[in-house]
Tab-separated table of N, CA and C in Angstrom:
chain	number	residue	atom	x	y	z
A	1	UNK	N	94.964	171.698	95.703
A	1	UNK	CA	93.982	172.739	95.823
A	1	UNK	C	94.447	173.734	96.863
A	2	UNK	N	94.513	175.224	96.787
A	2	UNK	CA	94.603	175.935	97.446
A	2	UNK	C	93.657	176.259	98.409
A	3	UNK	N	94.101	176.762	99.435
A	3	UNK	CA	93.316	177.080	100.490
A	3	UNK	C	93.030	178.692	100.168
A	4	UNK	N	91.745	179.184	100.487
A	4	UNK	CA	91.444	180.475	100.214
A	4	UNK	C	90.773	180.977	101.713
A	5	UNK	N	90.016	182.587	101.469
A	5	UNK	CA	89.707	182.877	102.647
A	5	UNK	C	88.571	181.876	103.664
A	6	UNK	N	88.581	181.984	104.547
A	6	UNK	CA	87.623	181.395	105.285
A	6	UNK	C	85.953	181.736	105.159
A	7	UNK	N	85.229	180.871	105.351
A	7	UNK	CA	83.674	181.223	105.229
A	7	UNK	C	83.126	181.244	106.473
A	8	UNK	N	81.817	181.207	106.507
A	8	UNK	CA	81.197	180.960	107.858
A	8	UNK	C	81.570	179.532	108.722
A	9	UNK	N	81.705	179.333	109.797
A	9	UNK	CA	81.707	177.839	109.944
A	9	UNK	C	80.406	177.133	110.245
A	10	UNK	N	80.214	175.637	109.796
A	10	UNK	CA	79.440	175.019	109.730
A	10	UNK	C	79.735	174.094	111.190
A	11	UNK	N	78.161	174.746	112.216
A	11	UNK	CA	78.380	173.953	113.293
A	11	UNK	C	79.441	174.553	114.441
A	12	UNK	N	80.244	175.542	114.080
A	12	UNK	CA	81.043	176.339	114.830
A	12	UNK	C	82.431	175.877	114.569
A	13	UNK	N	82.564	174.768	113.333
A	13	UNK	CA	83.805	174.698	112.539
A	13	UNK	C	84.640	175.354	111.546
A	14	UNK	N	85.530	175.597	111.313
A	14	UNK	CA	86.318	176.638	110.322
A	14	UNK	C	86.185	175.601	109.189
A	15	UNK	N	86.030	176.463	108.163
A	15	UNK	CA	85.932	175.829	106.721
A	15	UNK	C	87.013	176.815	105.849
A	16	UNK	N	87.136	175.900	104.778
A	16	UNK	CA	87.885	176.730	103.647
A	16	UNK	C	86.890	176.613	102.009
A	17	UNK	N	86.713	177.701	101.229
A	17	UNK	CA	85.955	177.335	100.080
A	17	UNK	C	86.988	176.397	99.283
A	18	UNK	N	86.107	175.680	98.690
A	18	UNK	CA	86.810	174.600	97.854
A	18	UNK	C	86.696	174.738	96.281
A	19	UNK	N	86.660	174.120	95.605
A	19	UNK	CA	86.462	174.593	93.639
A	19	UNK	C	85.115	174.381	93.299
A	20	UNK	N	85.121	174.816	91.855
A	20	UNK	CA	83.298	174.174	91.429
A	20	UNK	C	83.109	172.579	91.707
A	21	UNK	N	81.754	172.721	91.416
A	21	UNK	CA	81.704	171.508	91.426
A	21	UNK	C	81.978	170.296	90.613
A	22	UNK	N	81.900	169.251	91.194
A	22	UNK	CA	82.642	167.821	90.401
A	22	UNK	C	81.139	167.117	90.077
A	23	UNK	N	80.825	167.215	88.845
A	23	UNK	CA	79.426	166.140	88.136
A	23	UNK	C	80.205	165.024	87.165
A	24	UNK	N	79.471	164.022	87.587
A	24	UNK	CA	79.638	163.016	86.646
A	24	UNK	C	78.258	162.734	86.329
A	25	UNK	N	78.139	162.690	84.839
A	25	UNK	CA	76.598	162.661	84.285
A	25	UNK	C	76.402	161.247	83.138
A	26	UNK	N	75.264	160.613	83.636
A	26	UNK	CA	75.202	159.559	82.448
A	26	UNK	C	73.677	159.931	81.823
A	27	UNK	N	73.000	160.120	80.948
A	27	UNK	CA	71.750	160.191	80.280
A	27	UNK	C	71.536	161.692	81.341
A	28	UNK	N	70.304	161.572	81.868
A	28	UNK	CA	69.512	162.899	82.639
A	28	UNK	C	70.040	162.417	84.011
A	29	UNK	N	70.563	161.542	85.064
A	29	UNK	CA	71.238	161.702	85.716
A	29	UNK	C	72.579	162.154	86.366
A	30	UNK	N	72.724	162.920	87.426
A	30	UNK	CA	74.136	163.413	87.470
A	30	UNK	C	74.110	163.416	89.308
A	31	UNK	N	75.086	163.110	90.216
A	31	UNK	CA	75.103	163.180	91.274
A	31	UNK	C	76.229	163.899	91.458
A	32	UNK	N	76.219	164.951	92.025
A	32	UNK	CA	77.338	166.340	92.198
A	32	UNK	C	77.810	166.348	93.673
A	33	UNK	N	79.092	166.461	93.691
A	33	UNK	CA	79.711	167.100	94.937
A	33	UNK	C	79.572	168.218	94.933
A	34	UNK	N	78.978	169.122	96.010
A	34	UNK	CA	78.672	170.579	95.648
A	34	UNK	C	80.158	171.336	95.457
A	35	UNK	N	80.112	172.705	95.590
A	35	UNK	CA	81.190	173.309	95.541
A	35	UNK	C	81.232	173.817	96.983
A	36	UNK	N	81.418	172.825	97.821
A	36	UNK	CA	81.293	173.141	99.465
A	36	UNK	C	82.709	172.377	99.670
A	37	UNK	N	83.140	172.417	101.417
A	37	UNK	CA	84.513	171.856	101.841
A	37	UNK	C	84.135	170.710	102.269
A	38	UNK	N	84.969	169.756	102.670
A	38	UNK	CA	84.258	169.025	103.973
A	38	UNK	C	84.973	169.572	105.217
A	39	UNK	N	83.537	169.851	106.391
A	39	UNK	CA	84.372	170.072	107.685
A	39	UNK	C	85.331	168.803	108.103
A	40	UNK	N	86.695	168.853	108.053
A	40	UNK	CA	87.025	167.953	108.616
A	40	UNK	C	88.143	167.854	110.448
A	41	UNK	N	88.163	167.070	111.343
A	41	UNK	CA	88.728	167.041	112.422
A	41	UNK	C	89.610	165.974	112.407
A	42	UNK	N	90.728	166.393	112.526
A	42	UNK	CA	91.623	165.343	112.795
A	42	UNK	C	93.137	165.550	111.444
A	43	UNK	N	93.683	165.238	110.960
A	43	UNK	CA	95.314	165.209	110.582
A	43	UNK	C	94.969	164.997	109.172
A	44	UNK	N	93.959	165.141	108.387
A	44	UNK	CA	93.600	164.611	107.019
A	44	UNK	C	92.931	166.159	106.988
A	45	UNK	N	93.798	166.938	105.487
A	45	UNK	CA	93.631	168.101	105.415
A	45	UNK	C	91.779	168.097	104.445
A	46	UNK	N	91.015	168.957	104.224
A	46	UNK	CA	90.221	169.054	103.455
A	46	UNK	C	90.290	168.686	102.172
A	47	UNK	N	91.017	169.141	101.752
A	47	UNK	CA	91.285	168.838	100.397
A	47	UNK	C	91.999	167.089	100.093
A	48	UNK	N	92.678	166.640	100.707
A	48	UNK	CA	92.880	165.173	100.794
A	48	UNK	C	91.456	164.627	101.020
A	49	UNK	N	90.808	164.808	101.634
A	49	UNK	CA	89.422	164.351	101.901
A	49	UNK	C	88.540	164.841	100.294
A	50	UNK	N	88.804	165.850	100.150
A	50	UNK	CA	87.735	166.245	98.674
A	50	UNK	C	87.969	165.470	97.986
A	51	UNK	N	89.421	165.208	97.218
A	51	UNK	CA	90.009	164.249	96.319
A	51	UNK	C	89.513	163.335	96.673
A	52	UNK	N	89.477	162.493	97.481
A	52	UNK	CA	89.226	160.750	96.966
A	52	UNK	C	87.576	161.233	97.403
A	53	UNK	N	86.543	162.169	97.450
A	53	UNK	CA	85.321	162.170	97.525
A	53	UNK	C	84.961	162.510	95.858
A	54	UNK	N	85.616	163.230	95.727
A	54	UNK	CA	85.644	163.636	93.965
A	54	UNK	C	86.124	162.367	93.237
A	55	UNK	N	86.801	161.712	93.306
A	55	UNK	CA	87.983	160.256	92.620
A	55	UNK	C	86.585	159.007	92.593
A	56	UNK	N	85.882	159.215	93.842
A	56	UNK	CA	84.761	158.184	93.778
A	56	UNK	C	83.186	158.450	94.051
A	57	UNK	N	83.195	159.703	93.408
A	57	UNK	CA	81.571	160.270	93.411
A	57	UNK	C	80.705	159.198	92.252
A	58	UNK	N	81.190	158.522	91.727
A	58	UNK	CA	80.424	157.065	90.737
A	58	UNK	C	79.899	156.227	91.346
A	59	UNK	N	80.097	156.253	93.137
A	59	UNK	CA	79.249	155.070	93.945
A	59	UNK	C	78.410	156.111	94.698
A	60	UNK	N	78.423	157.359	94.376
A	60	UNK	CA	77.121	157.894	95.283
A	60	UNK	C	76.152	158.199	94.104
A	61	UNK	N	76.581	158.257	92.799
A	61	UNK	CA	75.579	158.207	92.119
A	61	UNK	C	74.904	157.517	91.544
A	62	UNK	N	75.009	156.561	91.758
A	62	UNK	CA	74.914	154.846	91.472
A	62	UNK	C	73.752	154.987	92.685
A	63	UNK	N	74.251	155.451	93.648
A	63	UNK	CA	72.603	155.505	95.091
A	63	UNK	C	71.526	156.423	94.439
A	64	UNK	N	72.060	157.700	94.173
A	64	UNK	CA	71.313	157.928	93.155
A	64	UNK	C	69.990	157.343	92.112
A	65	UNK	N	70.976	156.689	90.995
A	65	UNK	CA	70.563	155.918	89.858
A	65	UNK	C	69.456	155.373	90.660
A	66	UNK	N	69.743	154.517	91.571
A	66	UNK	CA	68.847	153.552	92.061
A	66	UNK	C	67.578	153.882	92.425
A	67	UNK	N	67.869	155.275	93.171
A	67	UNK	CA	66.687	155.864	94.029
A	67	UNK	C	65.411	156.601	92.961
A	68	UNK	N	66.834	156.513	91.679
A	68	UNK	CA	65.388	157.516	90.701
A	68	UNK	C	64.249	156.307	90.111
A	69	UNK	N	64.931	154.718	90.303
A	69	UNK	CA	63.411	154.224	90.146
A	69	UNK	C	62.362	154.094	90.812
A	70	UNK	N	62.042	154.635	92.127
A	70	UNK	CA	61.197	154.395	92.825
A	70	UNK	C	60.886	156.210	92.789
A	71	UNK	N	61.640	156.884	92.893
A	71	UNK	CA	61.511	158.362	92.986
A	71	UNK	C	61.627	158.966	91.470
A	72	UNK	N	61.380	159.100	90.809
A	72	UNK	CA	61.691	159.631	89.574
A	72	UNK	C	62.369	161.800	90.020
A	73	UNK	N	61.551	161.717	90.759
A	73	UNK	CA	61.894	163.397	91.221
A	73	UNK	C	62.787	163.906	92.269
A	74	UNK	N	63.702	162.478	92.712
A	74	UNK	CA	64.491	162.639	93.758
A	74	UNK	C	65.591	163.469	93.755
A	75	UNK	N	65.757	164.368	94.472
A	75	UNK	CA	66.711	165.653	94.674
A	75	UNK	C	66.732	165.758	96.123
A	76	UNK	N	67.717	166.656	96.135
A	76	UNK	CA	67.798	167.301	97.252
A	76	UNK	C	69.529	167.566	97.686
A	77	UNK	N	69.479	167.479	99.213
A	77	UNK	CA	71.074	167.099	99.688
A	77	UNK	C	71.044	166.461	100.933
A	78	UNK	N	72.003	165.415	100.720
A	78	UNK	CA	72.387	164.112	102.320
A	78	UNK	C	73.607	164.849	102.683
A	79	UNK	N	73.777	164.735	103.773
A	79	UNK	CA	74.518	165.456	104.749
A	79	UNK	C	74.802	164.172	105.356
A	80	UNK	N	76.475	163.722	105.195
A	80	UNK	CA	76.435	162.458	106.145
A	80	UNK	C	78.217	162.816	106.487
A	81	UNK	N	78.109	162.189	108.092
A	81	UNK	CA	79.500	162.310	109.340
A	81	UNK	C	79.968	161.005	108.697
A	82	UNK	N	80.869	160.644	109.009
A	82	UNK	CA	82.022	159.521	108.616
A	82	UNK	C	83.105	159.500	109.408
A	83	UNK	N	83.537	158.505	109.742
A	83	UNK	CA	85.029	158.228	110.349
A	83	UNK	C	85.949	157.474	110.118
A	84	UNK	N	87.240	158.309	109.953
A	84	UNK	CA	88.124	157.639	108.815
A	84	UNK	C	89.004	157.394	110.260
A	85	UNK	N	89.752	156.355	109.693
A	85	UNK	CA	90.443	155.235	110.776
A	85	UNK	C	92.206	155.334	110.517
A	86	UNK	N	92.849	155.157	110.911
A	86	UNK	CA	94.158	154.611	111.089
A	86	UNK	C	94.558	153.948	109.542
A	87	UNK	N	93.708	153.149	109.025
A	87	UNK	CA	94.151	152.038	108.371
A	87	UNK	C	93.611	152.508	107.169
A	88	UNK	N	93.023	153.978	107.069
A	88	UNK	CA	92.908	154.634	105.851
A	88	UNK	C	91.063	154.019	105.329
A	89	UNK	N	90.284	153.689	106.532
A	89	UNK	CA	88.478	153.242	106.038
A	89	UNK	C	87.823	154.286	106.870
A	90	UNK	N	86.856	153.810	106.362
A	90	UNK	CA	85.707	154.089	107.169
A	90	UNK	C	84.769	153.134	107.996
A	91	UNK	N	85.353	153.727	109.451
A	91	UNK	CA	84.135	152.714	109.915
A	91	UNK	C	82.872	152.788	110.431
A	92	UNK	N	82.660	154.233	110.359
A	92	UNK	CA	80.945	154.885	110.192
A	92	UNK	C	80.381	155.997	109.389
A	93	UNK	N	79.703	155.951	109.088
A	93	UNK	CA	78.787	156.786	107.430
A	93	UNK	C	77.847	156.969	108.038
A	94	UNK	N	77.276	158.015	108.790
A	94	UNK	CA	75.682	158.205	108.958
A	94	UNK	C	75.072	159.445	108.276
A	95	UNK	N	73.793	159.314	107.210
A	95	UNK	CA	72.875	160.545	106.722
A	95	UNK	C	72.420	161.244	108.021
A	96	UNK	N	72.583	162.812	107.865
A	96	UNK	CA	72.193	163.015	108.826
A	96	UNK	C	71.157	164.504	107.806
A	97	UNK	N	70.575	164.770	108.638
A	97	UNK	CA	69.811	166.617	107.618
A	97	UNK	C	69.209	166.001	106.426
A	98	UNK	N	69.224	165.129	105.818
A	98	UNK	CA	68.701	164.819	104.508
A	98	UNK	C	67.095	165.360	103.967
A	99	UNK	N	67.311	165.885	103.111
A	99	UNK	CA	66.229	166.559	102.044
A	99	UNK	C	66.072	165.688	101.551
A	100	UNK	N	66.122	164.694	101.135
A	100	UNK	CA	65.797	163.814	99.953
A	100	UNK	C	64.907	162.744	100.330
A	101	UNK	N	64.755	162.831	101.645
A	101	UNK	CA	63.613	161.549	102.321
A	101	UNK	C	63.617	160.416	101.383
A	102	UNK	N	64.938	160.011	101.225
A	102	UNK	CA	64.408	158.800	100.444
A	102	UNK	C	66.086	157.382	101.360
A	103	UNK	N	65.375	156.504	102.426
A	103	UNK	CA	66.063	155.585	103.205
A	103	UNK	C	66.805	155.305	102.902
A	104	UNK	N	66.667	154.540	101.678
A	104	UNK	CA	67.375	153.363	100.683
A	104	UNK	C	68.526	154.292	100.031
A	105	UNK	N	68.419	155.332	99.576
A	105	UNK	CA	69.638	156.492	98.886
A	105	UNK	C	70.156	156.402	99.501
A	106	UNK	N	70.098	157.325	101.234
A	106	UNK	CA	70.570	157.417	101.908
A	106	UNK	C	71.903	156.263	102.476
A	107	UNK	N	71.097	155.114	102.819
A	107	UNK	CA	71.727	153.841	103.218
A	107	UNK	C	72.720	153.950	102.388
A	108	UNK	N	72.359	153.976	100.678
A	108	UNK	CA	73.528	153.625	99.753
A	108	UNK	C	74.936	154.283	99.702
A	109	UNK	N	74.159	155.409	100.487
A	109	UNK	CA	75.785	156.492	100.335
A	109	UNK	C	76.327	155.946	101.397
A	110	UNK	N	76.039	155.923	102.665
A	110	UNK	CA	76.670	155.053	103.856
A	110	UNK	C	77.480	154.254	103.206
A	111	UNK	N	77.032	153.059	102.984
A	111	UNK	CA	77.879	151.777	102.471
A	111	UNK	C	79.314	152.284	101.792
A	112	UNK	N	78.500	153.285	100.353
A	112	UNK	CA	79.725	153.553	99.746
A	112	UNK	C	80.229	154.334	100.196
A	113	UNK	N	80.762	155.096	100.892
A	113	UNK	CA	81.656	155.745	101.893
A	113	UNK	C	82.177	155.030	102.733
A	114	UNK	N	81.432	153.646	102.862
A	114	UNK	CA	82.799	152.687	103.911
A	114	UNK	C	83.580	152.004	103.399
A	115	UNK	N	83.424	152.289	101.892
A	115	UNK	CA	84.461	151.451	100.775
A	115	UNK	C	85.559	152.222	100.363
A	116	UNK	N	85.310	153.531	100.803
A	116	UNK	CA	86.473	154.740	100.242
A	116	UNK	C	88.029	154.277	101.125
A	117	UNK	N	88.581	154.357	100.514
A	117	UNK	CA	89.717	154.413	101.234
A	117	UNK	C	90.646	155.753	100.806
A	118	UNK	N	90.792	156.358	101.857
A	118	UNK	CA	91.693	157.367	102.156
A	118	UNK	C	92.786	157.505	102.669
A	119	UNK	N	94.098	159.066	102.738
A	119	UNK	CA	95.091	158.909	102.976
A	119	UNK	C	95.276	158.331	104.318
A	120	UNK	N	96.226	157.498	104.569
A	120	UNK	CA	96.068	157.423	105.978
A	120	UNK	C	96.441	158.889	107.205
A	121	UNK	N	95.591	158.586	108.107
A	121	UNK	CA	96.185	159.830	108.954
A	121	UNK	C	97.372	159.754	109.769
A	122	UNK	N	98.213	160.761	109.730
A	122	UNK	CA	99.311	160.990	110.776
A	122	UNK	C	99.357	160.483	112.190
A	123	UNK	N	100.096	159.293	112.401
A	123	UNK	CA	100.020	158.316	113.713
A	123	UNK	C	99.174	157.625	114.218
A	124	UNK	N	98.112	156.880	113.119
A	124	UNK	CA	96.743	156.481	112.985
A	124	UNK	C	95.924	156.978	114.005
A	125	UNK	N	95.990	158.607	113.882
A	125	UNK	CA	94.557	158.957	114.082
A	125	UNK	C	93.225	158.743	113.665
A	126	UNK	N	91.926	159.143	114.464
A	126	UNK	CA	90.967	158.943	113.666
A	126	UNK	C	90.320	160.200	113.251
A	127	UNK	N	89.781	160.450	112.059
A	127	UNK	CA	89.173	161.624	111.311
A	127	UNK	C	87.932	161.569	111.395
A	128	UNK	N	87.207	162.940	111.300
A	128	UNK	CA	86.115	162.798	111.572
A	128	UNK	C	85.526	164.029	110.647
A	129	UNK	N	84.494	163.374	109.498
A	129	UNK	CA	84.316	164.585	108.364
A	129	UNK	C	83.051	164.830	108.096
A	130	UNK	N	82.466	165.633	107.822
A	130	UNK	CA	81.283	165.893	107.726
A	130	UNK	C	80.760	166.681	105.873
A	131	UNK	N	80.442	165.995	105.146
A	131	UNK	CA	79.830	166.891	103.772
A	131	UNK	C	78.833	166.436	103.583
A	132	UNK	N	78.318	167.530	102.433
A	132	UNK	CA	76.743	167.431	101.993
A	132	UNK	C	76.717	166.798	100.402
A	133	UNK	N	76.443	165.868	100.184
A	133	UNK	CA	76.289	165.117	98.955
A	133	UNK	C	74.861	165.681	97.998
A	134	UNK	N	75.119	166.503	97.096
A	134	UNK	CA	73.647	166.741	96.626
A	134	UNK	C	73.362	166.269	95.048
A	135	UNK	N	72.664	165.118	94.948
A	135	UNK	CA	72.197	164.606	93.844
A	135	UNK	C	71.248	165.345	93.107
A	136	UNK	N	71.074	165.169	92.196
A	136	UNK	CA	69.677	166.421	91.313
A	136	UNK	C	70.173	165.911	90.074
A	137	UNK	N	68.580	165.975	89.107
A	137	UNK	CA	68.324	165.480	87.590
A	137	UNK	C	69.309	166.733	86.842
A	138	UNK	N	69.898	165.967	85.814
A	138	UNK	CA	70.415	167.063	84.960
A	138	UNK	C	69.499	167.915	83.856
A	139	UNK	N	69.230	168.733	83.756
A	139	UNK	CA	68.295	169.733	83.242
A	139	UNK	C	68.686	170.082	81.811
């Protein structure tokens, strides 16, 4: 993925725009990576970070799936920090800003974001990334 001009920064971070968005849809559900970057800090470029967020957007919509039985109208967007490790994990996922007031979603994306495994970083640094996950019914 190419890098294009710069946008506003999020938080007083430099961002780059990234492509449309990535949906994976089963029946009237679909959980979308928006067409946003992730801010990221540390030796793991944005786009290495998009890819394996795009490669395994099937376990945030699976939090999703789950949340639409108790919520049938659940939308919105989770905003969750993460920290990617040396050894290519995650060893923290927190929702943070969430529209979707719904715990249990939330929680689910945590988890599955500590299952991602990513590139490792340059001299096992640790990374530190921030995106907005936004689930919504397919229309």
């Amino acid at each position: 993925m190419a890098a294009s001009t710069a946008e506003a920064p999020l938080d007083g971070e430099p961002t780059l725009s990234m492509p449309s968005s990535t949906t994976e849809q089963t029946g009237r559900e679909a959980a979308t990576i928006p067409p946003a970057e992730p801010v990221v800090i540390g030796p793991l470029s944005a786009e290495q970070v998009y890819a394996v967020l795009a490669r395994n957007i099937g376990e945030v919509k699976h939090c999703y799936q789950e949340g639409l039985w108790t919520n049938p109208d659940l939308a919105g967007l989770v905003k969750v920090r993460f920290v990617i490790t040396g050894d290519r994990g995650v060893t923290t996922a927190t929702a943070y800003d969430s529209t979707i007031q719904d715990a249990a979603a939330e929680s689910c994306i945590e988890k599955a974001l500590r299952r991602f495994r990513f590139p490792e970083p340059a001299g096992g640094s640790v990374v530190v990334v921030r995106y907005p996950f936004a689930p919504s019914p397919v229309i």
